[in-house]
Coordinates of C-alpha atoms in Angstrom, one line a residue:
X1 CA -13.6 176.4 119.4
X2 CA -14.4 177.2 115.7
X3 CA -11.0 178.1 114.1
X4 CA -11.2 179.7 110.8
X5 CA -8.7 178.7 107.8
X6 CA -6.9 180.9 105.2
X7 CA -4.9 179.5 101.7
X8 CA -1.9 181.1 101.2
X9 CA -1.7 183.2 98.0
X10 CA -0.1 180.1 96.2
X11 CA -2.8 177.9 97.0
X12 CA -0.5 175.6 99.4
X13 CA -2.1 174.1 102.6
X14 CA -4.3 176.3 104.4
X15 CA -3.2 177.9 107.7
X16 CA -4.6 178.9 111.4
X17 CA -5.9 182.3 111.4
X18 CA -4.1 184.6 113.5
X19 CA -5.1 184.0 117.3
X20 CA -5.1 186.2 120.2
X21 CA -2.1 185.6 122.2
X22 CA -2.1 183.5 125.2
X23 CA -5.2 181.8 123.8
X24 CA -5.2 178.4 123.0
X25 CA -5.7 176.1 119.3
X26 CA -7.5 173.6 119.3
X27 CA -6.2 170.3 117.5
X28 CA -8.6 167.8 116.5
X29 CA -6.8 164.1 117.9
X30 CA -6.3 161.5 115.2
X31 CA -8.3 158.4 115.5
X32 CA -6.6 154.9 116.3
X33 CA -6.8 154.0 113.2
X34 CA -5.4 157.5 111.6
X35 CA -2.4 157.0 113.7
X36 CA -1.1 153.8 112.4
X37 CA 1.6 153.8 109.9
X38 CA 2.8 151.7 107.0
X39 CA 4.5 149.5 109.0
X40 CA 1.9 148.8 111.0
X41 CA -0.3 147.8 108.5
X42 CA 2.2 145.4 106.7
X43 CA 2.7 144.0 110.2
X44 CA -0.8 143.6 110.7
X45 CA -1.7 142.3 107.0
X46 CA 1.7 139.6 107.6
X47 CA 0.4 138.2 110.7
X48 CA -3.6 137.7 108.7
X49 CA -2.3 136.2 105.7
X50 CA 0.3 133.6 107.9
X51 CA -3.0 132.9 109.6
X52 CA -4.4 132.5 106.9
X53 CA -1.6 129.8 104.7
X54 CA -1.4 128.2 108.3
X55 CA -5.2 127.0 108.4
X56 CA -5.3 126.3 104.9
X57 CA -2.5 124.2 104.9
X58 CA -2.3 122.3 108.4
X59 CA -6.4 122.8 109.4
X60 CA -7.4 119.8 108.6
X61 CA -4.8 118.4 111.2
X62 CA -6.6 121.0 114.2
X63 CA -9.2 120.8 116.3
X64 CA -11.8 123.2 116.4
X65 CA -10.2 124.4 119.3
X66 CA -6.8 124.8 117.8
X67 CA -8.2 126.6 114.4
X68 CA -10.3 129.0 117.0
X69 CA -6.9 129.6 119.1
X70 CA -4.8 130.3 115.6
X71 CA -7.7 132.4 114.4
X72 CA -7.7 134.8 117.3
X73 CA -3.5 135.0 117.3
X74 CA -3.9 137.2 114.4
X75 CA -5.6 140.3 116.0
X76 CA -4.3 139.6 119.2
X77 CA -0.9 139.9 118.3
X78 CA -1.4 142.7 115.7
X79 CA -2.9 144.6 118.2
X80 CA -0.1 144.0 120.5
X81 CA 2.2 145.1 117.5
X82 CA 0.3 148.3 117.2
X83 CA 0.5 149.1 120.6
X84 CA 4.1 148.3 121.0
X85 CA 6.0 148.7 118.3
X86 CA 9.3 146.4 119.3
X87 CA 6.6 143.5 118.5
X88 CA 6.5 144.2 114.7
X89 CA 10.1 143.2 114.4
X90 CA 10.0 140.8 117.0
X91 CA 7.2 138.4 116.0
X92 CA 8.5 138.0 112.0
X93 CA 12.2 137.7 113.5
X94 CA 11.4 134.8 115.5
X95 CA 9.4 133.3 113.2
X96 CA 12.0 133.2 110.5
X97 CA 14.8 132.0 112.8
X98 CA 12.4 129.1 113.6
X99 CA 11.8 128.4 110.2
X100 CA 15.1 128.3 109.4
X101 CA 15.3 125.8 112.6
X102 CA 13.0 123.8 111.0
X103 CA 14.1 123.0 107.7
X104 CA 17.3 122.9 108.5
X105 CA 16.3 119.2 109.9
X106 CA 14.9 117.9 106.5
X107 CA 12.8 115.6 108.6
X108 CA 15.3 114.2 110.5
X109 CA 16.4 114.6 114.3
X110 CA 20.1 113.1 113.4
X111 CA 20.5 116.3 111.5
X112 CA 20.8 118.1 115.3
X113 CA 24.1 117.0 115.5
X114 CA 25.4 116.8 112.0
X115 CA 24.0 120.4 110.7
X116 CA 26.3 123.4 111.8
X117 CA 23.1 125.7 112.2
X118 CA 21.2 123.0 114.3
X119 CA 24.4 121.9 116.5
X120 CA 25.3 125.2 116.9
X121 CA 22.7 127.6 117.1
X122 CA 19.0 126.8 116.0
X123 CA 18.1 123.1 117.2
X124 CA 16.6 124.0 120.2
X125 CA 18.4 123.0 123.0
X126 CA 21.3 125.2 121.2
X127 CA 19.0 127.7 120.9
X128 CA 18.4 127.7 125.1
X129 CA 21.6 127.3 125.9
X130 CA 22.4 130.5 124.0
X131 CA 19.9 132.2 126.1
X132 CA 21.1 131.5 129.2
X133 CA 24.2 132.7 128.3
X134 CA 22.6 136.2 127.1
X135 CA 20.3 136.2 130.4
X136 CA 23.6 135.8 132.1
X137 CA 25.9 138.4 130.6
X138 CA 23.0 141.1 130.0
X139 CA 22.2 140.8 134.0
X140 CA 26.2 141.7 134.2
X141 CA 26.0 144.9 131.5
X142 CA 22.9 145.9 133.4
X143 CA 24.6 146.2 137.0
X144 CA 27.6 147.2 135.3
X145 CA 25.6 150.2 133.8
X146 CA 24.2 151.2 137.3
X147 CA 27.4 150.9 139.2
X148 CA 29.5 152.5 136.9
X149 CA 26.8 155.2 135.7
X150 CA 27.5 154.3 132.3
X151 CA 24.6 154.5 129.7
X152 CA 26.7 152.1 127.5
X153 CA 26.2 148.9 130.0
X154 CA 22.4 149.4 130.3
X155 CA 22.5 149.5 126.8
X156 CA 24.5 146.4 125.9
X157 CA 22.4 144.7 128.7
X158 CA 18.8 145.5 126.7
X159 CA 20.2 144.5 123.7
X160 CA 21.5 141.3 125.1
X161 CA 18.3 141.0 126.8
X162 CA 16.4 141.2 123.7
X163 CA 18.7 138.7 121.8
X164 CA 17.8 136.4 125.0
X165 CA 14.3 136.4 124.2
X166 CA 14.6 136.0 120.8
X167 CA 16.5 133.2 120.9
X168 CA 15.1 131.4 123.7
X169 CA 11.9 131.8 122.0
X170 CA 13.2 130.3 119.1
X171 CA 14.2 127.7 120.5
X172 CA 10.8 126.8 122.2
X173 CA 9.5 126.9 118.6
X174 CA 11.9 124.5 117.5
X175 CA 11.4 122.1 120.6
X176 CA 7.8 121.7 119.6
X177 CA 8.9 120.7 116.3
X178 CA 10.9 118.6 117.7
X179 CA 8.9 116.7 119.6
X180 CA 6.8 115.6 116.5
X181 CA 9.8 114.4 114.8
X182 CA 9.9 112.0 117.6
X183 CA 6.1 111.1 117.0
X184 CA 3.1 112.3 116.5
X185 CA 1.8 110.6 119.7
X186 CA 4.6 112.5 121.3
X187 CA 4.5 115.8 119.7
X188 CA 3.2 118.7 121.9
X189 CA 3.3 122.4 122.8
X190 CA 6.5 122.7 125.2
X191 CA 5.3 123.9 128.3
X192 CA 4.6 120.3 129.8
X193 CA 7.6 120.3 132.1
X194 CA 9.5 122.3 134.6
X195 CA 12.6 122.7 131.7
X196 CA 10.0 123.9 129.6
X197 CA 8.2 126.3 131.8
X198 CA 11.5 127.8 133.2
X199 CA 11.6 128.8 129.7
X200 CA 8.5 130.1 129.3
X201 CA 9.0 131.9 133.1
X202 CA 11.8 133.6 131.5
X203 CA 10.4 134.7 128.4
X204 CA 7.1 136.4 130.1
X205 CA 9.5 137.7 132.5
X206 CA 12.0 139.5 130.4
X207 CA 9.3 140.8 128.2
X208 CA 7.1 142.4 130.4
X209 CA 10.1 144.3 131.9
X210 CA 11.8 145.2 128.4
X211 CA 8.1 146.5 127.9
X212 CA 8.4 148.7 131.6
X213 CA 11.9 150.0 130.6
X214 CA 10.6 151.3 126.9
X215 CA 7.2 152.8 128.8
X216 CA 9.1 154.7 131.6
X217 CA 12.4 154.9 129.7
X218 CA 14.5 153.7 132.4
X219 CA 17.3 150.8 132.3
X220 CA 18.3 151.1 136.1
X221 CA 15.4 148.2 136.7
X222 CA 17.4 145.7 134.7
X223 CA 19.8 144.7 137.1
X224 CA 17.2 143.7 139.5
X225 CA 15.0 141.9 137.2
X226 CA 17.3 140.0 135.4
X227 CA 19.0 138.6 138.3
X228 CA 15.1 137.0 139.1
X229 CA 15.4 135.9 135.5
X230 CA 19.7 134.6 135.8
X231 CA 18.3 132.6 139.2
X232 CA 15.8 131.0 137.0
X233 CA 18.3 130.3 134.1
X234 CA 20.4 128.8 136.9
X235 CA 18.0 126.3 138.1
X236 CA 17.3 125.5 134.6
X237 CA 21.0 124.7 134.0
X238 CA 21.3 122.4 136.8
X239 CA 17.9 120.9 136.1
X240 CA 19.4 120.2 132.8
X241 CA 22.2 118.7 133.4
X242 CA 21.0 116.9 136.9
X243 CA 17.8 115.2 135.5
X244 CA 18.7 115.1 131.9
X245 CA 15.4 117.7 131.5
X246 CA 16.1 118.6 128.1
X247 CA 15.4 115.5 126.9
X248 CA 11.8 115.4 125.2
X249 CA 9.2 113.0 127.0
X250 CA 5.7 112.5 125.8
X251 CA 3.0 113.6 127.6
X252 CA 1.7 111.8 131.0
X253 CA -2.6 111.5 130.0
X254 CA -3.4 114.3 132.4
X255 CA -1.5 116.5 130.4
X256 CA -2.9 115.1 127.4
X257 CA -5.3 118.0 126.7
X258 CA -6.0 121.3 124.6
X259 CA -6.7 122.7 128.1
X260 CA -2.8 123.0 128.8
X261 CA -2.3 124.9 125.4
X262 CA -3.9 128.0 127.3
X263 CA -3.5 127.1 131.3
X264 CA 0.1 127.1 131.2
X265 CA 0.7 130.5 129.3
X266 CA -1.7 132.3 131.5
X267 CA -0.2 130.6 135.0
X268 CA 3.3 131.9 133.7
X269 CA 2.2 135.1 133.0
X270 CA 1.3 135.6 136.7
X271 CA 4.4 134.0 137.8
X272 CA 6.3 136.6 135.8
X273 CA 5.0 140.0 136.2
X274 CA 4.7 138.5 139.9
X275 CA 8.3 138.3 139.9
X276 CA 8.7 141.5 138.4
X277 CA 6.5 142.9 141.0
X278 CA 8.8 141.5 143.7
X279 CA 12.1 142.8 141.8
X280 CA 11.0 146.1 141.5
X281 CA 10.0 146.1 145.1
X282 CA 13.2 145.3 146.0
X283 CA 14.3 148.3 143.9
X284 CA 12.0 150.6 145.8
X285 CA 12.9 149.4 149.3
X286 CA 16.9 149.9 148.7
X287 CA 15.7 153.8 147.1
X288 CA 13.6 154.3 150.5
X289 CA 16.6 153.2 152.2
X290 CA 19.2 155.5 150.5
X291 CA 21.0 152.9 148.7
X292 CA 21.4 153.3 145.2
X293 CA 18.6 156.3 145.7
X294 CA 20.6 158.8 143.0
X295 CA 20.4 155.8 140.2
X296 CA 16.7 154.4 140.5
X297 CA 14.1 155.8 139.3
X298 CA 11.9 157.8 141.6
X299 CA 9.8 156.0 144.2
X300 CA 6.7 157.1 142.4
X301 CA 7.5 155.3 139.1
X302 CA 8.5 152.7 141.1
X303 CA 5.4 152.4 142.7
X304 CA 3.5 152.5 139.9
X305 CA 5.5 149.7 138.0
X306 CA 4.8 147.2 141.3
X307 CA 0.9 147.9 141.2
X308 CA 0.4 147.6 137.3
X309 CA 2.7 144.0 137.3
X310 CA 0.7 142.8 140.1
X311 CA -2.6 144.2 138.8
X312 CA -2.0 142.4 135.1
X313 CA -0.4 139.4 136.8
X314 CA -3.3 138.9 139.0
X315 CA -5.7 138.9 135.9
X316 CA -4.0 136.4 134.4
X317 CA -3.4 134.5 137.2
X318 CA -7.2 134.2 137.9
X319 CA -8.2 133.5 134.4
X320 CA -5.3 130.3 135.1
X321 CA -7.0 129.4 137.8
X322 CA -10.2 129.3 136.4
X323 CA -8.9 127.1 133.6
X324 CA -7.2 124.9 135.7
X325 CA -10.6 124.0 137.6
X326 CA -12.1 123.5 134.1
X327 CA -9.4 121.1 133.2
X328 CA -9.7 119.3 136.6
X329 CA -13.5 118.7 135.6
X330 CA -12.3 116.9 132.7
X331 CA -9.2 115.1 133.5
X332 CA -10.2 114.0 137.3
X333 CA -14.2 114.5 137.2
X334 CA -14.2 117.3 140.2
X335 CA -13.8 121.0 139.7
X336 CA -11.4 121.4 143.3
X337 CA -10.0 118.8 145.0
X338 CA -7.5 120.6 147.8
X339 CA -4.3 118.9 145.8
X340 CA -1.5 120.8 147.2
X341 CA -0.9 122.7 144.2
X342 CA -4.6 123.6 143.9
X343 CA -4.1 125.0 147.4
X344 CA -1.0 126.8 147.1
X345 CA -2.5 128.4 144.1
X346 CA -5.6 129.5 145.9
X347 CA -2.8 130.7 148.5
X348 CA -1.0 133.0 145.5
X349 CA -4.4 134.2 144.5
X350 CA -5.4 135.4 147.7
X351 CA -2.3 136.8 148.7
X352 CA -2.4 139.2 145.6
X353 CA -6.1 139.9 146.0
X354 CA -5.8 140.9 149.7
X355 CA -2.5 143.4 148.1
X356 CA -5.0 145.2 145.3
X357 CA -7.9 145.2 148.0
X358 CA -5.2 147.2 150.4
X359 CA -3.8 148.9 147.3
X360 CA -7.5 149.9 146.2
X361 CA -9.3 150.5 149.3
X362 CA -6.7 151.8 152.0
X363 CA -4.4 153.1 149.4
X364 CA -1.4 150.9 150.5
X365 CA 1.7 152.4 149.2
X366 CA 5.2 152.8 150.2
X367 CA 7.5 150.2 151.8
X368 CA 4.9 148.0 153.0
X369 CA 3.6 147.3 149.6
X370 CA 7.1 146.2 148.5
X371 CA 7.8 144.1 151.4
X372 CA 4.6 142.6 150.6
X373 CA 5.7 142.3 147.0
X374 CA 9.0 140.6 148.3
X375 CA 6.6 138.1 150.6
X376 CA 4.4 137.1 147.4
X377 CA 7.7 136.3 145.3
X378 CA 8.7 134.0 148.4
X379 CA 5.1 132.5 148.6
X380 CA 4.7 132.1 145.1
X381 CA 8.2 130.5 144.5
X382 CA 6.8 128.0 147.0
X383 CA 3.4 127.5 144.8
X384 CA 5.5 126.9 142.1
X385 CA 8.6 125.0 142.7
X386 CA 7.9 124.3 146.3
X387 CA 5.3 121.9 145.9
X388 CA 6.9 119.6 143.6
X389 CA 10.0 119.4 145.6
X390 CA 8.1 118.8 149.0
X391 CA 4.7 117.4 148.7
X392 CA 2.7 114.9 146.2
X393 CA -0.9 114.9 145.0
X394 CA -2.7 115.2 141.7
X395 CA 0.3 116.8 140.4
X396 CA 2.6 114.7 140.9
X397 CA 3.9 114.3 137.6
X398 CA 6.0 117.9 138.1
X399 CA 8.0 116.6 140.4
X400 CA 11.3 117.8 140.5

């Protein structure tokens, strides 16, 4: 529609001509780029010119690989900033708090325990412990906000929920450090381990929901995906104190590969919006029910929350998988070898393919998705912890 402008008499901005009534005005949308603000670009400049000190001052200690893997951080994350906007504070947070971590050590691991910052707050076992506690308490503010109908507990329990993560990711910053204060033989990324990848299970998990509660703005989800996460922070704890997991171990040489920089992070992100899947199901089911049905959301936000974790954790998942038969290639000469944990993976995958084919083709929807949902988390849990606990095989070196 061609609308025609006039300029007010004092030559301010110009204005719609008058338009019959009823009939419509066309607005021409802004672009991506037109939408951005200030912020966003500062963000987005920040994250280029770390990228940039980063690879001029520690490149020539990177593999290709690595520089290539620092290189695309940059837009990756500034993209993710721009398209959710809790990022742009997030990202620089942590990184400063881990900074701090860091030179607060002066080179040193002694300084853990002599250093009030370290002992107490950034080294990073202090640093996990913290989150654990916020997991804990925010899970109790979240049911305390849908039991008692009070806006102020599902408030505190996102805001603990975010200090959770913030810390506890933090403190996986600080463990990698760590680790090369040890040696630089024994330095690596900290997602070799089950302590370390309850972590990172955490982490994924908790984000992708605080991500679902901004999109659909709706807290009544918290309570049931933050006790998933509180069960996890509670194996964690025993597993802690148990098997003394917190203590840094070098890398077995299977795990002694730039493949687990990138297989790990996209296995876990499976595992967590799988979990989220199954939480949110559980949701649904107790709505369907009648329970609770005046404080969840309704059963078509629901719904749609369950298909879009599944549909994102599948991706990644997949992508894992293919990795993980790449690295398999290099580490024990065979693409496949039916190791238990290459089984019960194939297992997880399928499961979740055969829910999207449903989902896709026969439009499965209602309480037989969820219980579905419900059956993955069990089947997965098995995939992930099961197998080290019962069986043995290639991977034996996860064994609880």
């Amino acid at each position: 529609m061609d609308i025609s402008q006039t300029t007010t008499p004092q030559g301010g901005a110009s204005k719609p001509a008058s338009q019959p009534v009823g009939q419509q005005v066309y607005v021409q949308p802004r672009g991506y780029f037109q939408r951005l603000g200030m912020l966003d670009w500062l963000y987005g400049i920040g994250l280029f010119a770390a990228m940039l000190f980063a690879l001029n001052r520690f490149g020539g200690y990177m593999d290709y690989y690595e520089k290539a893997i620092l290189v695309l951080a940059a837009p990756v994350f500034t993209a993710l900033g721009w398209g959710w906007k809790p990022v742009r504070w997030l990202i620089p947070l942590i990184a400063v708090l881990a900074l701090c971590g860091v030179a607060s050590y002066g080179g040193s691991l002694d300084a853990a325990n002599q250093k009030f910052v370290l002992k107490y707050m950034l080294s990073s076992q202090s640093a996990i412990l913290w989150m654990s506690a916020l997991f804990v308490f925010s899970t109790a503010f979240y049911w305390l906000g849908l039991l008692a109908r009070s806006p102020f507990g599902g408030s505190v329990g996102s805001k603990l929920c975010w200090a959770a993560v913030v810390l506890g990711f933090t403190g996986m910053m600080v463990r990698w450090y760590e680790s090369y204060l040890i040696g630089a033989d024994v330095g690596h990324i900290p997602v070799s381990n089950l302590y370390e990848v309850f972590i990172l299970f955490s982490m994924i998990t908790a984000l992708f929901y605080l991500y679902y509660e901004q999109r659909y703005r709706t807290r009544a989800l918290g309570p049931f995906v933050l006790l998933v996460i509180s069960a996890a922070v509670g194996f964690l704890l025993w597993y802690t104190v148990a098997r003394d997991a917190a203590e840094i171990q070098p890398l077995v040489p299977a795990l002694q590969s730039w493949w687990m920089k990138i297989h790990v992070p996209a296995n876990f992100i499976g595992y967590g919006t799988f979990a989220l899947a199954a939480a949110v199901g559980s949701a649904y089911l107790l709505k369907s029910y009648g329970i609770l049905a005046d404080r969840l959301p309704a059963l078509e936000v629901l719904d749609d929350v369950m298909y879009k974790s599944i549909s994102v954790g599948f991706a990644f998942f997949t992508v894992a998988t293919i990795l993980g038969a790449l690295w398999a290639a290099e580490a024990w000469g065979g693409y496949w070898s039916w190791d238990p944990k290459e089984t019960w993976a194939l297992i997880v995958w399928l499961n979740y393919a055969a829910w999207l084919h449903m989902r896709l083709v026969s439009g499965l929807r209602g309480r037989p998705a969820a219980w579905w949902a419900l059956i993955g988390l069990v089947v997965t849990t098995f995939a992930f912890l099961g197998v080290n606990m019962f069986l043995s095989g290639l991977h034996s070196y996860g064994k609880l």
